[in-house]
Amino acid sequence: MDKRSDLMKQFVVIGLGNFGVNVATALHKLGNQVLVLDESERKVEQIKDLVTQAIVADATDKKLLAEFVDKSIDAAIVCMRDNIEASVMITLYLKDLGVEKIIAKAINEDHGRILELVGATKIIYPEKDVAIELAETLTTPNLINWLPVEPDYIIFELKAPKEYVGKTLGELKLDDNYGVQVIAVKEGPKGPFHLIPGGSFTITENSSLAIIGKNEDIAKLKSNNKI
């Protein structure tokens, strides 16, 4: 890849299934340098103008992989469709090459555990993650967005229920009653953004709240408030 600026990040995406293509093109649109590797000449041809560099290569060949990847890259993303053996081998080789951040797509929990054992620093379950997001959205009509932080914690953005409007955060006592914290408030689509609002902050109509808490506390909040 070309010499990068101090602000530009450098990524390698290995495997051009739907997930790999979407990740690679999205990273490049955000101004990053993106190298993609895949054995399919057709897939490489289709994406070559949408990323920094696209190469036809068998990434399970460690010597060949070393020609394109070294420890200087910011992250490698391994998304080998349904080829479990290849994804495990490539993850292991990336670890051997000194890549510090290796994000690997897994097709199931067992696959994910193996990838972690050989060096993956983060496991992605695309189908599972989409299913969970859909379930959360359908279950919580006021839900705008959510983000898993740790296995037991999430941050989610919630449109303020009408019962909250006109009350201060101190009056709502979400921390005392549910063990959750409001870490930010956005007052409507074009309104001001308030980071770490205090107890005297008053909720206005059309506000959205960014809340962090344990999964069980979030569930209790939603249940008791019929959110």
PDB file of C-alpha atoms in Angstrom:
ATOM      1  CA  MET A   1       0.000   0.000   0.000  1.00  0.00           C
ATOM      2  CA  ASP A   2       0.989   3.619  -0.445  1.00  0.00           C
ATOM      3  CA  LYS A   3       2.730   5.598   2.254  1.00  0.00           C
ATOM      4  CA  ARG A   4       0.059   6.807   4.639  1.00  0.00           C
ATOM      5  CA  SER A   5      -0.414  10.041   6.565  1.00  0.00           C
ATOM      6  CA  ASP A   6      -0.330  10.109  10.357  1.00  0.00           C
ATOM      7  CA  LEU A   7      -4.140  10.228  10.485  1.00  0.00           C
ATOM      8  CA  MET A   8      -4.766   7.495   7.917  1.00  0.00           C
ATOM      9  CA  LYS A   9      -5.222   3.960   9.194  1.00  0.00           C
ATOM     10  CA  GLN A  10      -4.203   0.835   7.344  1.00  0.00           C
ATOM     11  CA  PHE A  11      -6.339  -2.301   7.210  1.00  0.00           C
ATOM     12  CA  VAL A  12      -6.170  -5.688   5.535  1.00  0.00           C
ATOM     13  CA  VAL A  13      -9.397  -7.519   4.723  1.00  0.00           C
ATOM     14  CA  ILE A  14      -9.040 -11.201   3.889  1.00  0.00           C
ATOM     15  CA  GLY A  15     -11.992 -12.877   2.193  1.00  0.00           C
ATOM     16  CA  LEU A  16     -14.501 -11.198  -0.111  1.00  0.00           C
ATOM     17  CA  GLY A  17     -17.854 -12.619   0.820  1.00  0.00           C
ATOM     18  CA  ASN A  18     -20.675 -10.125   1.371  1.00  0.00           C
ATOM     19  CA  PHE A  19     -19.381  -9.251   4.833  1.00  0.00           C
ATOM     20  CA  GLY A  20     -15.792  -8.755   3.681  1.00  0.00           C
ATOM     21  CA  VAL A  21     -16.823  -6.599   0.728  1.00  0.00           C
ATOM     22  CA  ASN A  22     -19.007  -4.374   2.911  1.00  0.00           C
ATOM     23  CA  VAL A  23     -16.313  -3.977   5.573  1.00  0.00           C
ATOM     24  CA  ALA A  24     -13.581  -3.205   3.035  1.00  0.00           C
ATOM     25  CA  THR A  25     -15.575  -0.636   1.069  1.00  0.00           C
ATOM     26  CA  ALA A  26     -16.898   1.043   4.225  1.00  0.00           C
ATOM     27  CA  LEU A  27     -13.395   1.373   5.673  1.00  0.00           C
ATOM     28  CA  HIS A  28     -12.115   2.869   2.428  1.00  0.00           C
ATOM     29  CA  LYS A  29     -14.993   5.368   2.218  1.00  0.00           C
ATOM     30  CA  LEU A  30     -13.976   6.583   5.684  1.00  0.00           C
ATOM     31  CA  GLY A  31     -10.561   7.550   4.331  1.00  0.00           C
ATOM     32  CA  ASN A  32      -8.505   4.519   5.337  1.00  0.00           C
ATOM     33  CA  GLN A  33      -6.027   2.535   3.288  1.00  0.00           C
ATOM     34  CA  VAL A  34      -7.529  -0.878   2.636  1.00  0.00           C
ATOM     35  CA  LEU A  35      -5.813  -3.901   1.124  1.00  0.00           C
ATOM     36  CA  VAL A  36      -8.020  -6.883   0.261  1.00  0.00           C
ATOM     37  CA  LEU A  37      -6.901 -10.442  -0.441  1.00  0.00           C
ATOM     38  CA  ASP A  38      -9.005 -13.196  -1.974  1.00  0.00           C
ATOM     39  CA  GLU A  39      -8.433 -16.248  -4.151  1.00  0.00           C
ATOM     40  CA  SER A  40     -11.244 -15.290  -6.526  1.00  0.00           C
ATOM     41  CA  GLU A  41     -10.051 -13.231  -9.471  1.00  0.00           C
ATOM     42  CA  ARG A  42     -13.650 -12.255 -10.204  1.00  0.00           C
ATOM     43  CA  LYS A  43     -14.254 -10.873  -6.714  1.00  0.00           C
ATOM     44  CA  VAL A  44     -10.954  -9.001  -6.692  1.00  0.00           C
ATOM     45  CA  GLU A  45     -11.780  -7.479 -10.072  1.00  0.00           C
ATOM     46  CA  GLN A  46     -15.170  -6.312  -8.786  1.00  0.00           C
ATOM     47  CA  ILE A  47     -13.750  -4.502  -5.774  1.00  0.00           C
ATOM     48  CA  LYS A  48     -10.405  -3.204  -7.044  1.00  0.00           C
ATOM     49  CA  ASP A  49     -11.688   0.329  -7.743  1.00  0.00           C
ATOM     50  CA  LEU A  50     -13.409   0.581  -4.356  1.00  0.00           C
ATOM     51  CA  VAL A  51     -10.362  -0.029  -2.133  1.00  0.00           C
ATOM     52  CA  THR A  52      -6.699   0.978  -2.050  1.00  0.00           C
ATOM     53  CA  GLN A  53      -5.377  -2.311  -3.388  1.00  0.00           C
ATOM     54  CA  ALA A  54      -6.942  -5.670  -4.256  1.00  0.00           C
ATOM     55  CA  ILE A  55      -4.832  -8.768  -4.794  1.00  0.00           C
ATOM     56  CA  VAL A  56      -5.611 -12.317  -5.905  1.00  0.00           C
ATOM     57  CA  ALA A  57      -3.857 -14.427  -3.278  1.00  0.00           C
ATOM     58  CA  ASP A  58      -4.227 -17.536  -1.135  1.00  0.00           C
ATOM     59  CA  ALA A  59      -3.843 -16.129   2.372  1.00  0.00           C
ATOM     60  CA  THR A  60      -3.414 -19.635   3.827  1.00  0.00           C
ATOM     61  CA  ASP A  61       0.074 -19.571   2.295  1.00  0.00           C
ATOM     62  CA  LYS A  62       2.028 -18.049   5.188  1.00  0.00           C
ATOM     63  CA  LYS A  63       5.010 -17.017   3.069  1.00  0.00           C
ATOM     64  CA  LEU A  64       2.722 -15.299   0.570  1.00  0.00           C
ATOM     65  CA  LEU A  65       0.719 -13.618   3.337  1.00  0.00           C
ATOM     66  CA  ALA A  66       3.942 -12.224   4.807  1.00  0.00           C
ATOM     67  CA  GLU A  67       4.592 -10.391   1.533  1.00  0.00           C
ATOM     68  CA  PHE A  68       1.534  -8.200   2.112  1.00  0.00           C
ATOM     69  CA  VAL A  69       1.024  -8.098   5.880  1.00  0.00           C
ATOM     70  CA  ASP A  70       3.246  -7.093   8.774  1.00  0.00           C
ATOM     71  CA  LYS A  71       2.863  -5.791  12.320  1.00  0.00           C
ATOM     72  CA  SER A  72       2.610  -2.164  11.142  1.00  0.00           C
ATOM     73  CA  ILE A  73      -1.021  -2.520  10.026  1.00  0.00           C
ATOM     74  CA  ASP A  74      -3.738  -1.216  12.338  1.00  0.00           C
ATOM     75  CA  ALA A  75      -5.934  -4.299  12.018  1.00  0.00           C
ATOM     76  CA  ALA A  76      -6.594  -7.381   9.929  1.00  0.00           C
ATOM     77  CA  ILE A  77     -10.152  -8.539   9.332  1.00  0.00           C
ATOM     78  CA  VAL A  78     -10.554 -12.231   8.521  1.00  0.00           C
ATOM     79  CA  CYS A  79     -13.874 -13.085   6.868  1.00  0.00           C
ATOM     80  CA  MET A  80     -13.476 -16.336   4.966  1.00  0.00           C
ATOM     81  CA  ARG A  81     -17.151 -17.071   4.403  1.00  0.00           C
ATOM     82  CA  ASP A  82     -17.769 -20.679   5.582  1.00  0.00           C
ATOM     83  CA  ASN A  83     -14.177 -21.942   5.367  1.00  0.00           C
ATOM     84  CA  ILE A  84     -13.466 -22.604   9.043  1.00  0.00           C
ATOM     85  CA  GLU A  85     -10.064 -24.231   8.524  1.00  0.00           C
ATOM     86  CA  ALA A  86      -8.808 -21.364   6.351  1.00  0.00           C
ATOM     87  CA  SER A  87      -9.968 -18.686   8.795  1.00  0.00           C
ATOM     88  CA  VAL A  88      -8.223 -20.436  11.680  1.00  0.00           C
ATOM     89  CA  MET A  89      -4.967 -20.864   9.746  1.00  0.00           C
ATOM     90  CA  ILE A  90      -4.961 -17.251   8.561  1.00  0.00           C
ATOM     91  CA  THR A  91      -5.669 -15.955  12.070  1.00  0.00           C
ATOM     92  CA  LEU A  92      -2.776 -18.022  13.430  1.00  0.00           C
ATOM     93  CA  TYR A  93      -0.423 -16.758  10.709  1.00  0.00           C
ATOM     94  CA  LEU A  94      -1.426 -13.137  11.323  1.00  0.00           C
ATOM     95  CA  LYS A  95      -0.634 -13.612  14.996  1.00  0.00           C
ATOM     96  CA  ASP A  96       2.756 -15.099  14.070  1.00  0.00           C
ATOM     97  CA  LEU A  97       3.430 -12.083  11.827  1.00  0.00           C
ATOM     98  CA  GLY A  98       2.964  -9.738  14.781  1.00  0.00           C
ATOM     99  CA  VAL A  99      -0.427  -8.253  13.891  1.00  0.00           C
ATOM    100  CA  GLU A 100      -1.791  -6.905  17.169  1.00  0.00           C
ATOM    101  CA  LYS A 101      -5.456  -6.450  16.234  1.00  0.00           C
ATOM    102  CA  ILE A 102      -7.092  -9.394  14.463  1.00  0.00           C
ATOM    103  CA  ILE A 103     -10.845  -9.304  13.932  1.00  0.00           C
ATOM    104  CA  ALA A 104     -12.292 -12.590  12.713  1.00  0.00           C
ATOM    105  CA  LYS A 105     -15.734 -13.558  11.485  1.00  0.00           C
ATOM    106  CA  ALA A 106     -17.101 -16.750  13.049  1.00  0.00           C
ATOM    107  CA  ILE A 107     -20.019 -18.857  11.919  1.00  0.00           C
ATOM    108  CA  ASN A 108     -20.786 -20.240  15.386  1.00  0.00           C
ATOM    109  CA  GLU A 109     -19.637 -20.134  19.017  1.00  0.00           C
ATOM    110  CA  ASP A 110     -17.228 -23.082  18.698  1.00  0.00           C
ATOM    111  CA  HIS A 111     -15.580 -21.517  15.664  1.00  0.00           C
ATOM    112  CA  GLY A 112     -15.245 -18.277  17.603  1.00  0.00           C
ATOM    113  CA  ARG A 113     -13.587 -20.022  20.551  1.00  0.00           C
ATOM    114  CA  ILE A 114     -11.006 -21.611  18.254  1.00  0.00           C
ATOM    115  CA  LEU A 115     -10.278 -18.272  16.584  1.00  0.00           C
ATOM    116  CA  GLU A 116      -9.691 -16.684  19.989  1.00  0.00           C
ATOM    117  CA  LEU A 117      -7.341 -19.506  20.986  1.00  0.00           C
ATOM    118  CA  VAL A 118      -5.142 -18.989  17.921  1.00  0.00           C
ATOM    119  CA  GLY A 119      -4.921 -15.224  18.262  1.00  0.00           C
ATOM    120  CA  ALA A 120      -8.093 -13.335  17.259  1.00  0.00           C
ATOM    121  CA  THR A 121      -8.590 -10.269  19.459  1.00  0.00           C
ATOM    122  CA  LYS A 122     -12.248  -9.777  18.510  1.00  0.00           C
ATOM    123  CA  ILE A 123     -14.850 -12.188  17.141  1.00  0.00           C
ATOM    124  CA  ILE A 124     -17.716 -11.047  14.920  1.00  0.00           C
ATOM    125  CA  TYR A 125     -20.922 -13.046  14.478  1.00  0.00           C
ATOM    126  CA  PRO A 126     -22.662 -11.083  11.693  1.00  0.00           C
ATOM    127  CA  GLU A 127     -25.874 -13.105  11.539  1.00  0.00           C
ATOM    128  CA  LYS A 128     -26.171 -13.326  15.336  1.00  0.00           C
ATOM    129  CA  ASP A 129     -25.437  -9.616  15.815  1.00  0.00           C
ATOM    130  CA  VAL A 130     -28.044  -8.608  13.232  1.00  0.00           C
ATOM    131  CA  ALA A 131     -30.597 -10.947  14.825  1.00  0.00           C
ATOM    132  CA  ILE A 132     -29.980  -9.481  18.293  1.00  0.00           C
ATOM    133  CA  GLU A 133     -30.233  -5.915  16.991  1.00  0.00           C
ATOM    134  CA  LEU A 134     -33.524  -6.717  15.239  1.00  0.00           C
ATOM    135  CA  ALA A 135     -34.908  -8.395  18.356  1.00  0.00           C
ATOM    136  CA  GLU A 136     -33.919  -5.412  20.518  1.00  0.00           C
ATOM    137  CA  THR A 137     -35.488  -2.960  18.082  1.00  0.00           C
ATOM    138  CA  LEU A 138     -38.760  -4.901  17.865  1.00  0.00           C
ATOM    139  CA  THR A 139     -38.937  -5.419  21.630  1.00  0.00           C
ATOM    140  CA  THR A 140     -38.182  -1.787  22.480  1.00  0.00           C
ATOM    141  CA  PRO A 141     -40.082   0.591  20.151  1.00  0.00           C
ATOM    142  CA  ASN A 142     -38.346   3.651  21.640  1.00  0.00           C
ATOM    143  CA  LEU A 143     -34.909   2.151  21.033  1.00  0.00           C
ATOM    144  CA  ILE A 144     -32.783   4.199  18.626  1.00  0.00           C
ATOM    145  CA  ASN A 145     -29.450   2.415  18.820  1.00  0.00           C
ATOM    146  CA  TRP A 146     -27.467   0.120  21.086  1.00  0.00           C
ATOM    147  CA  LEU A 147     -23.868  -0.985  21.498  1.00  0.00           C
ATOM    148  CA  PRO A 148     -22.452  -3.932  23.489  1.00  0.00           C
ATOM    149  CA  VAL A 149     -19.537  -2.718  25.615  1.00  0.00           C
ATOM    150  CA  GLU A 150     -18.595  -5.782  27.662  1.00  0.00           C
ATOM    151  CA  PRO A 151     -20.306  -9.185  27.937  1.00  0.00           C
ATOM    152  CA  ASP A 152     -22.508  -7.866  30.769  1.00  0.00           C
ATOM    153  CA  TYR A 153     -22.861  -4.193  29.778  1.00  0.00           C
ATOM    154  CA  ILE A 154     -24.448  -2.243  26.943  1.00  0.00           C
ATOM    155  CA  ILE A 155     -24.868   1.382  25.963  1.00  0.00           C
ATOM    156  CA  PHE A 156     -28.174   2.161  24.313  1.00  0.00           C
ATOM    157  CA  GLU A 157     -29.776   5.301  22.971  1.00  0.00           C
ATOM    158  CA  LEU A 158     -33.417   5.675  23.878  1.00  0.00           C
ATOM    159  CA  LYS A 159     -36.069   8.205  22.910  1.00  0.00           C
ATOM    160  CA  ALA A 160     -37.274   9.656  26.205  1.00  0.00           C
ATOM    161  CA  PRO A 161     -40.660   8.193  27.218  1.00  0.00           C
ATOM    162  CA  LYS A 162     -43.352  10.835  27.696  1.00  0.00           C
ATOM    163  CA  GLU A 163     -43.316  10.120  31.453  1.00  0.00           C
ATOM    164  CA  TYR A 164     -39.730  11.457  31.574  1.00  0.00           C
ATOM    165  CA  VAL A 165     -40.473  14.792  29.883  1.00  0.00           C
ATOM    166  CA  GLY A 166     -40.310  17.751  32.272  1.00  0.00           C
ATOM    167  CA  LYS A 167     -38.510  15.801  34.987  1.00  0.00           C
ATOM    168  CA  THR A 168     -34.901  16.133  36.054  1.00  0.00           C
ATOM    169  CA  LEU A 169     -32.513  13.206  36.052  1.00  0.00           C
ATOM    170  CA  GLY A 170     -32.384  13.568  39.818  1.00  0.00           C
ATOM    171  CA  GLU A 171     -36.146  13.130  40.014  1.00  0.00           C
ATOM    172  CA  LEU A 172     -36.082  10.095  37.747  1.00  0.00           C
ATOM    173  CA  LYS A 173     -33.470   8.367  39.979  1.00  0.00           C
ATOM    174  CA  LEU A 174     -32.520   5.911  37.244  1.00  0.00           C
ATOM    175  CA  ASP A 175     -29.251   5.133  39.022  1.00  0.00           C
ATOM    176  CA  ASP A 176     -30.877   4.435  42.394  1.00  0.00           C
ATOM    177  CA  ASN A 177     -33.890   2.597  41.016  1.00  0.00           C
ATOM    178  CA  TYR A 178     -32.300   0.606  38.193  1.00  0.00           C
ATOM    179  CA  GLY A 179     -28.511   0.845  38.505  1.00  0.00           C
ATOM    180  CA  VAL A 180     -28.104   2.557  35.112  1.00  0.00           C
ATOM    181  CA  GLN A 181     -26.417   5.850  34.213  1.00  0.00           C
ATOM    182  CA  VAL A 182     -27.438   8.518  31.698  1.00  0.00           C
ATOM    183  CA  ILE A 183     -24.135   9.465  30.054  1.00  0.00           C
ATOM    184  CA  ALA A 184     -25.468  11.861  27.403  1.00  0.00           C
ATOM    185  CA  VAL A 185     -28.640  13.578  26.229  1.00  0.00           C
ATOM    186  CA  LYS A 186     -29.460  14.907  22.752  1.00  0.00           C
ATOM    187  CA  GLU A 187     -32.324  17.408  22.650  1.00  0.00           C
ATOM    188  CA  GLY A 188     -34.093  16.551  19.404  1.00  0.00           C
ATOM    189  CA  PRO A 189     -32.529  15.982  15.958  1.00  0.00           C
ATOM    190  CA  LYS A 190     -31.090  19.523  15.757  1.00  0.00           C
ATOM    191  CA  GLY A 191     -30.890  20.365  19.435  1.00  0.00           C
ATOM    192  CA  PRO A 192     -27.837  20.616  21.705  1.00  0.00           C
ATOM    193  CA  PHE A 193     -25.867  17.599  22.932  1.00  0.00           C
ATOM    194  CA  HIS A 194     -25.138  17.260  26.654  1.00  0.00           C
ATOM    195  CA  LEU A 195     -22.347  14.937  27.790  1.00  0.00           C
ATOM    196  CA  ILE A 196     -22.583  13.590  31.362  1.00  0.00           C
ATOM    197  CA  PRO A 197     -25.607  15.721  32.355  1.00  0.00           C
ATOM    198  CA  GLY A 198     -26.049  16.346  36.094  1.00  0.00           C
ATOM    199  CA  GLY A 199     -28.995  15.504  38.300  1.00  0.00           C
ATOM    200  CA  SER A 200     -30.534  18.936  37.734  1.00  0.00           C
ATOM    201  CA  PHE A 201     -30.781  18.378  33.972  1.00  0.00           C
ATOM    202  CA  THR A 202     -34.412  18.456  32.778  1.00  0.00           C
ATOM    203  CA  ILE A 203     -35.603  16.090  30.046  1.00  0.00           C
ATOM    204  CA  THR A 204     -37.352  17.860  27.171  1.00  0.00           C
ATOM    205  CA  GLU A 205     -39.697  16.547  24.516  1.00  0.00           C
ATOM    206  CA  ASN A 206     -38.041  14.607  21.663  1.00  0.00           C
ATOM    207  CA  SER A 207     -34.857  14.121  23.676  1.00  0.00           C
ATOM    208  CA  SER A 208     -32.839  10.925  23.323  1.00  0.00           C
ATOM    209  CA  LEU A 209     -30.836   9.489  26.204  1.00  0.00           C
ATOM    210  CA  ALA A 210     -27.605   7.485  26.008  1.00  0.00           C
ATOM    211  CA  ILE A 211     -27.721   5.048  28.921  1.00  0.00           C
ATOM    212  CA  ILE A 212     -25.145   2.544  30.154  1.00  0.00           C
ATOM    213  CA  GLY A 213     -25.862  -0.396  32.415  1.00  0.00           C
ATOM    214  CA  LYS A 214     -25.740  -4.123  32.982  1.00  0.00           C
ATOM    215  CA  ASN A 215     -27.988  -6.258  30.782  1.00  0.00           C
ATOM    216  CA  GLU A 216     -30.215  -7.249  33.686  1.00  0.00           C
ATOM    217  CA  ASP A 217     -30.554  -3.637  34.896  1.00  0.00           C
ATOM    218  CA  ILE A 218     -31.468  -2.461  31.402  1.00  0.00           C
ATOM    219  CA  ALA A 219     -34.063  -5.241  31.229  1.00  0.00           C
ATOM    220  CA  LYS A 220     -35.509  -4.109  34.578  1.00  0.00           C
ATOM    221  CA  LEU A 221     -35.634  -0.483  33.396  1.00  0.00           C
ATOM    222  CA  LYS A 222     -37.472  -1.468  30.212  1.00  0.00           C
ATOM    223  CA  SER A 223     -39.892  -3.758  32.042  1.00  0.00           C
ATOM    224  CA  ASN A 224     -40.835  -1.347  34.843  1.00  0.00           C
ATOM    225  CA  ASN A 225     -41.203   1.612  32.467  1.00  0.00           C
ATOM    226  CA  LYS A 226     -42.947  -0.402  29.741  1.00  0.00           C
ATOM    227  CA  ILE A 227     -40.358   0.879  27.269  1.00  0.00           C
TER     228      ILE A 227
END
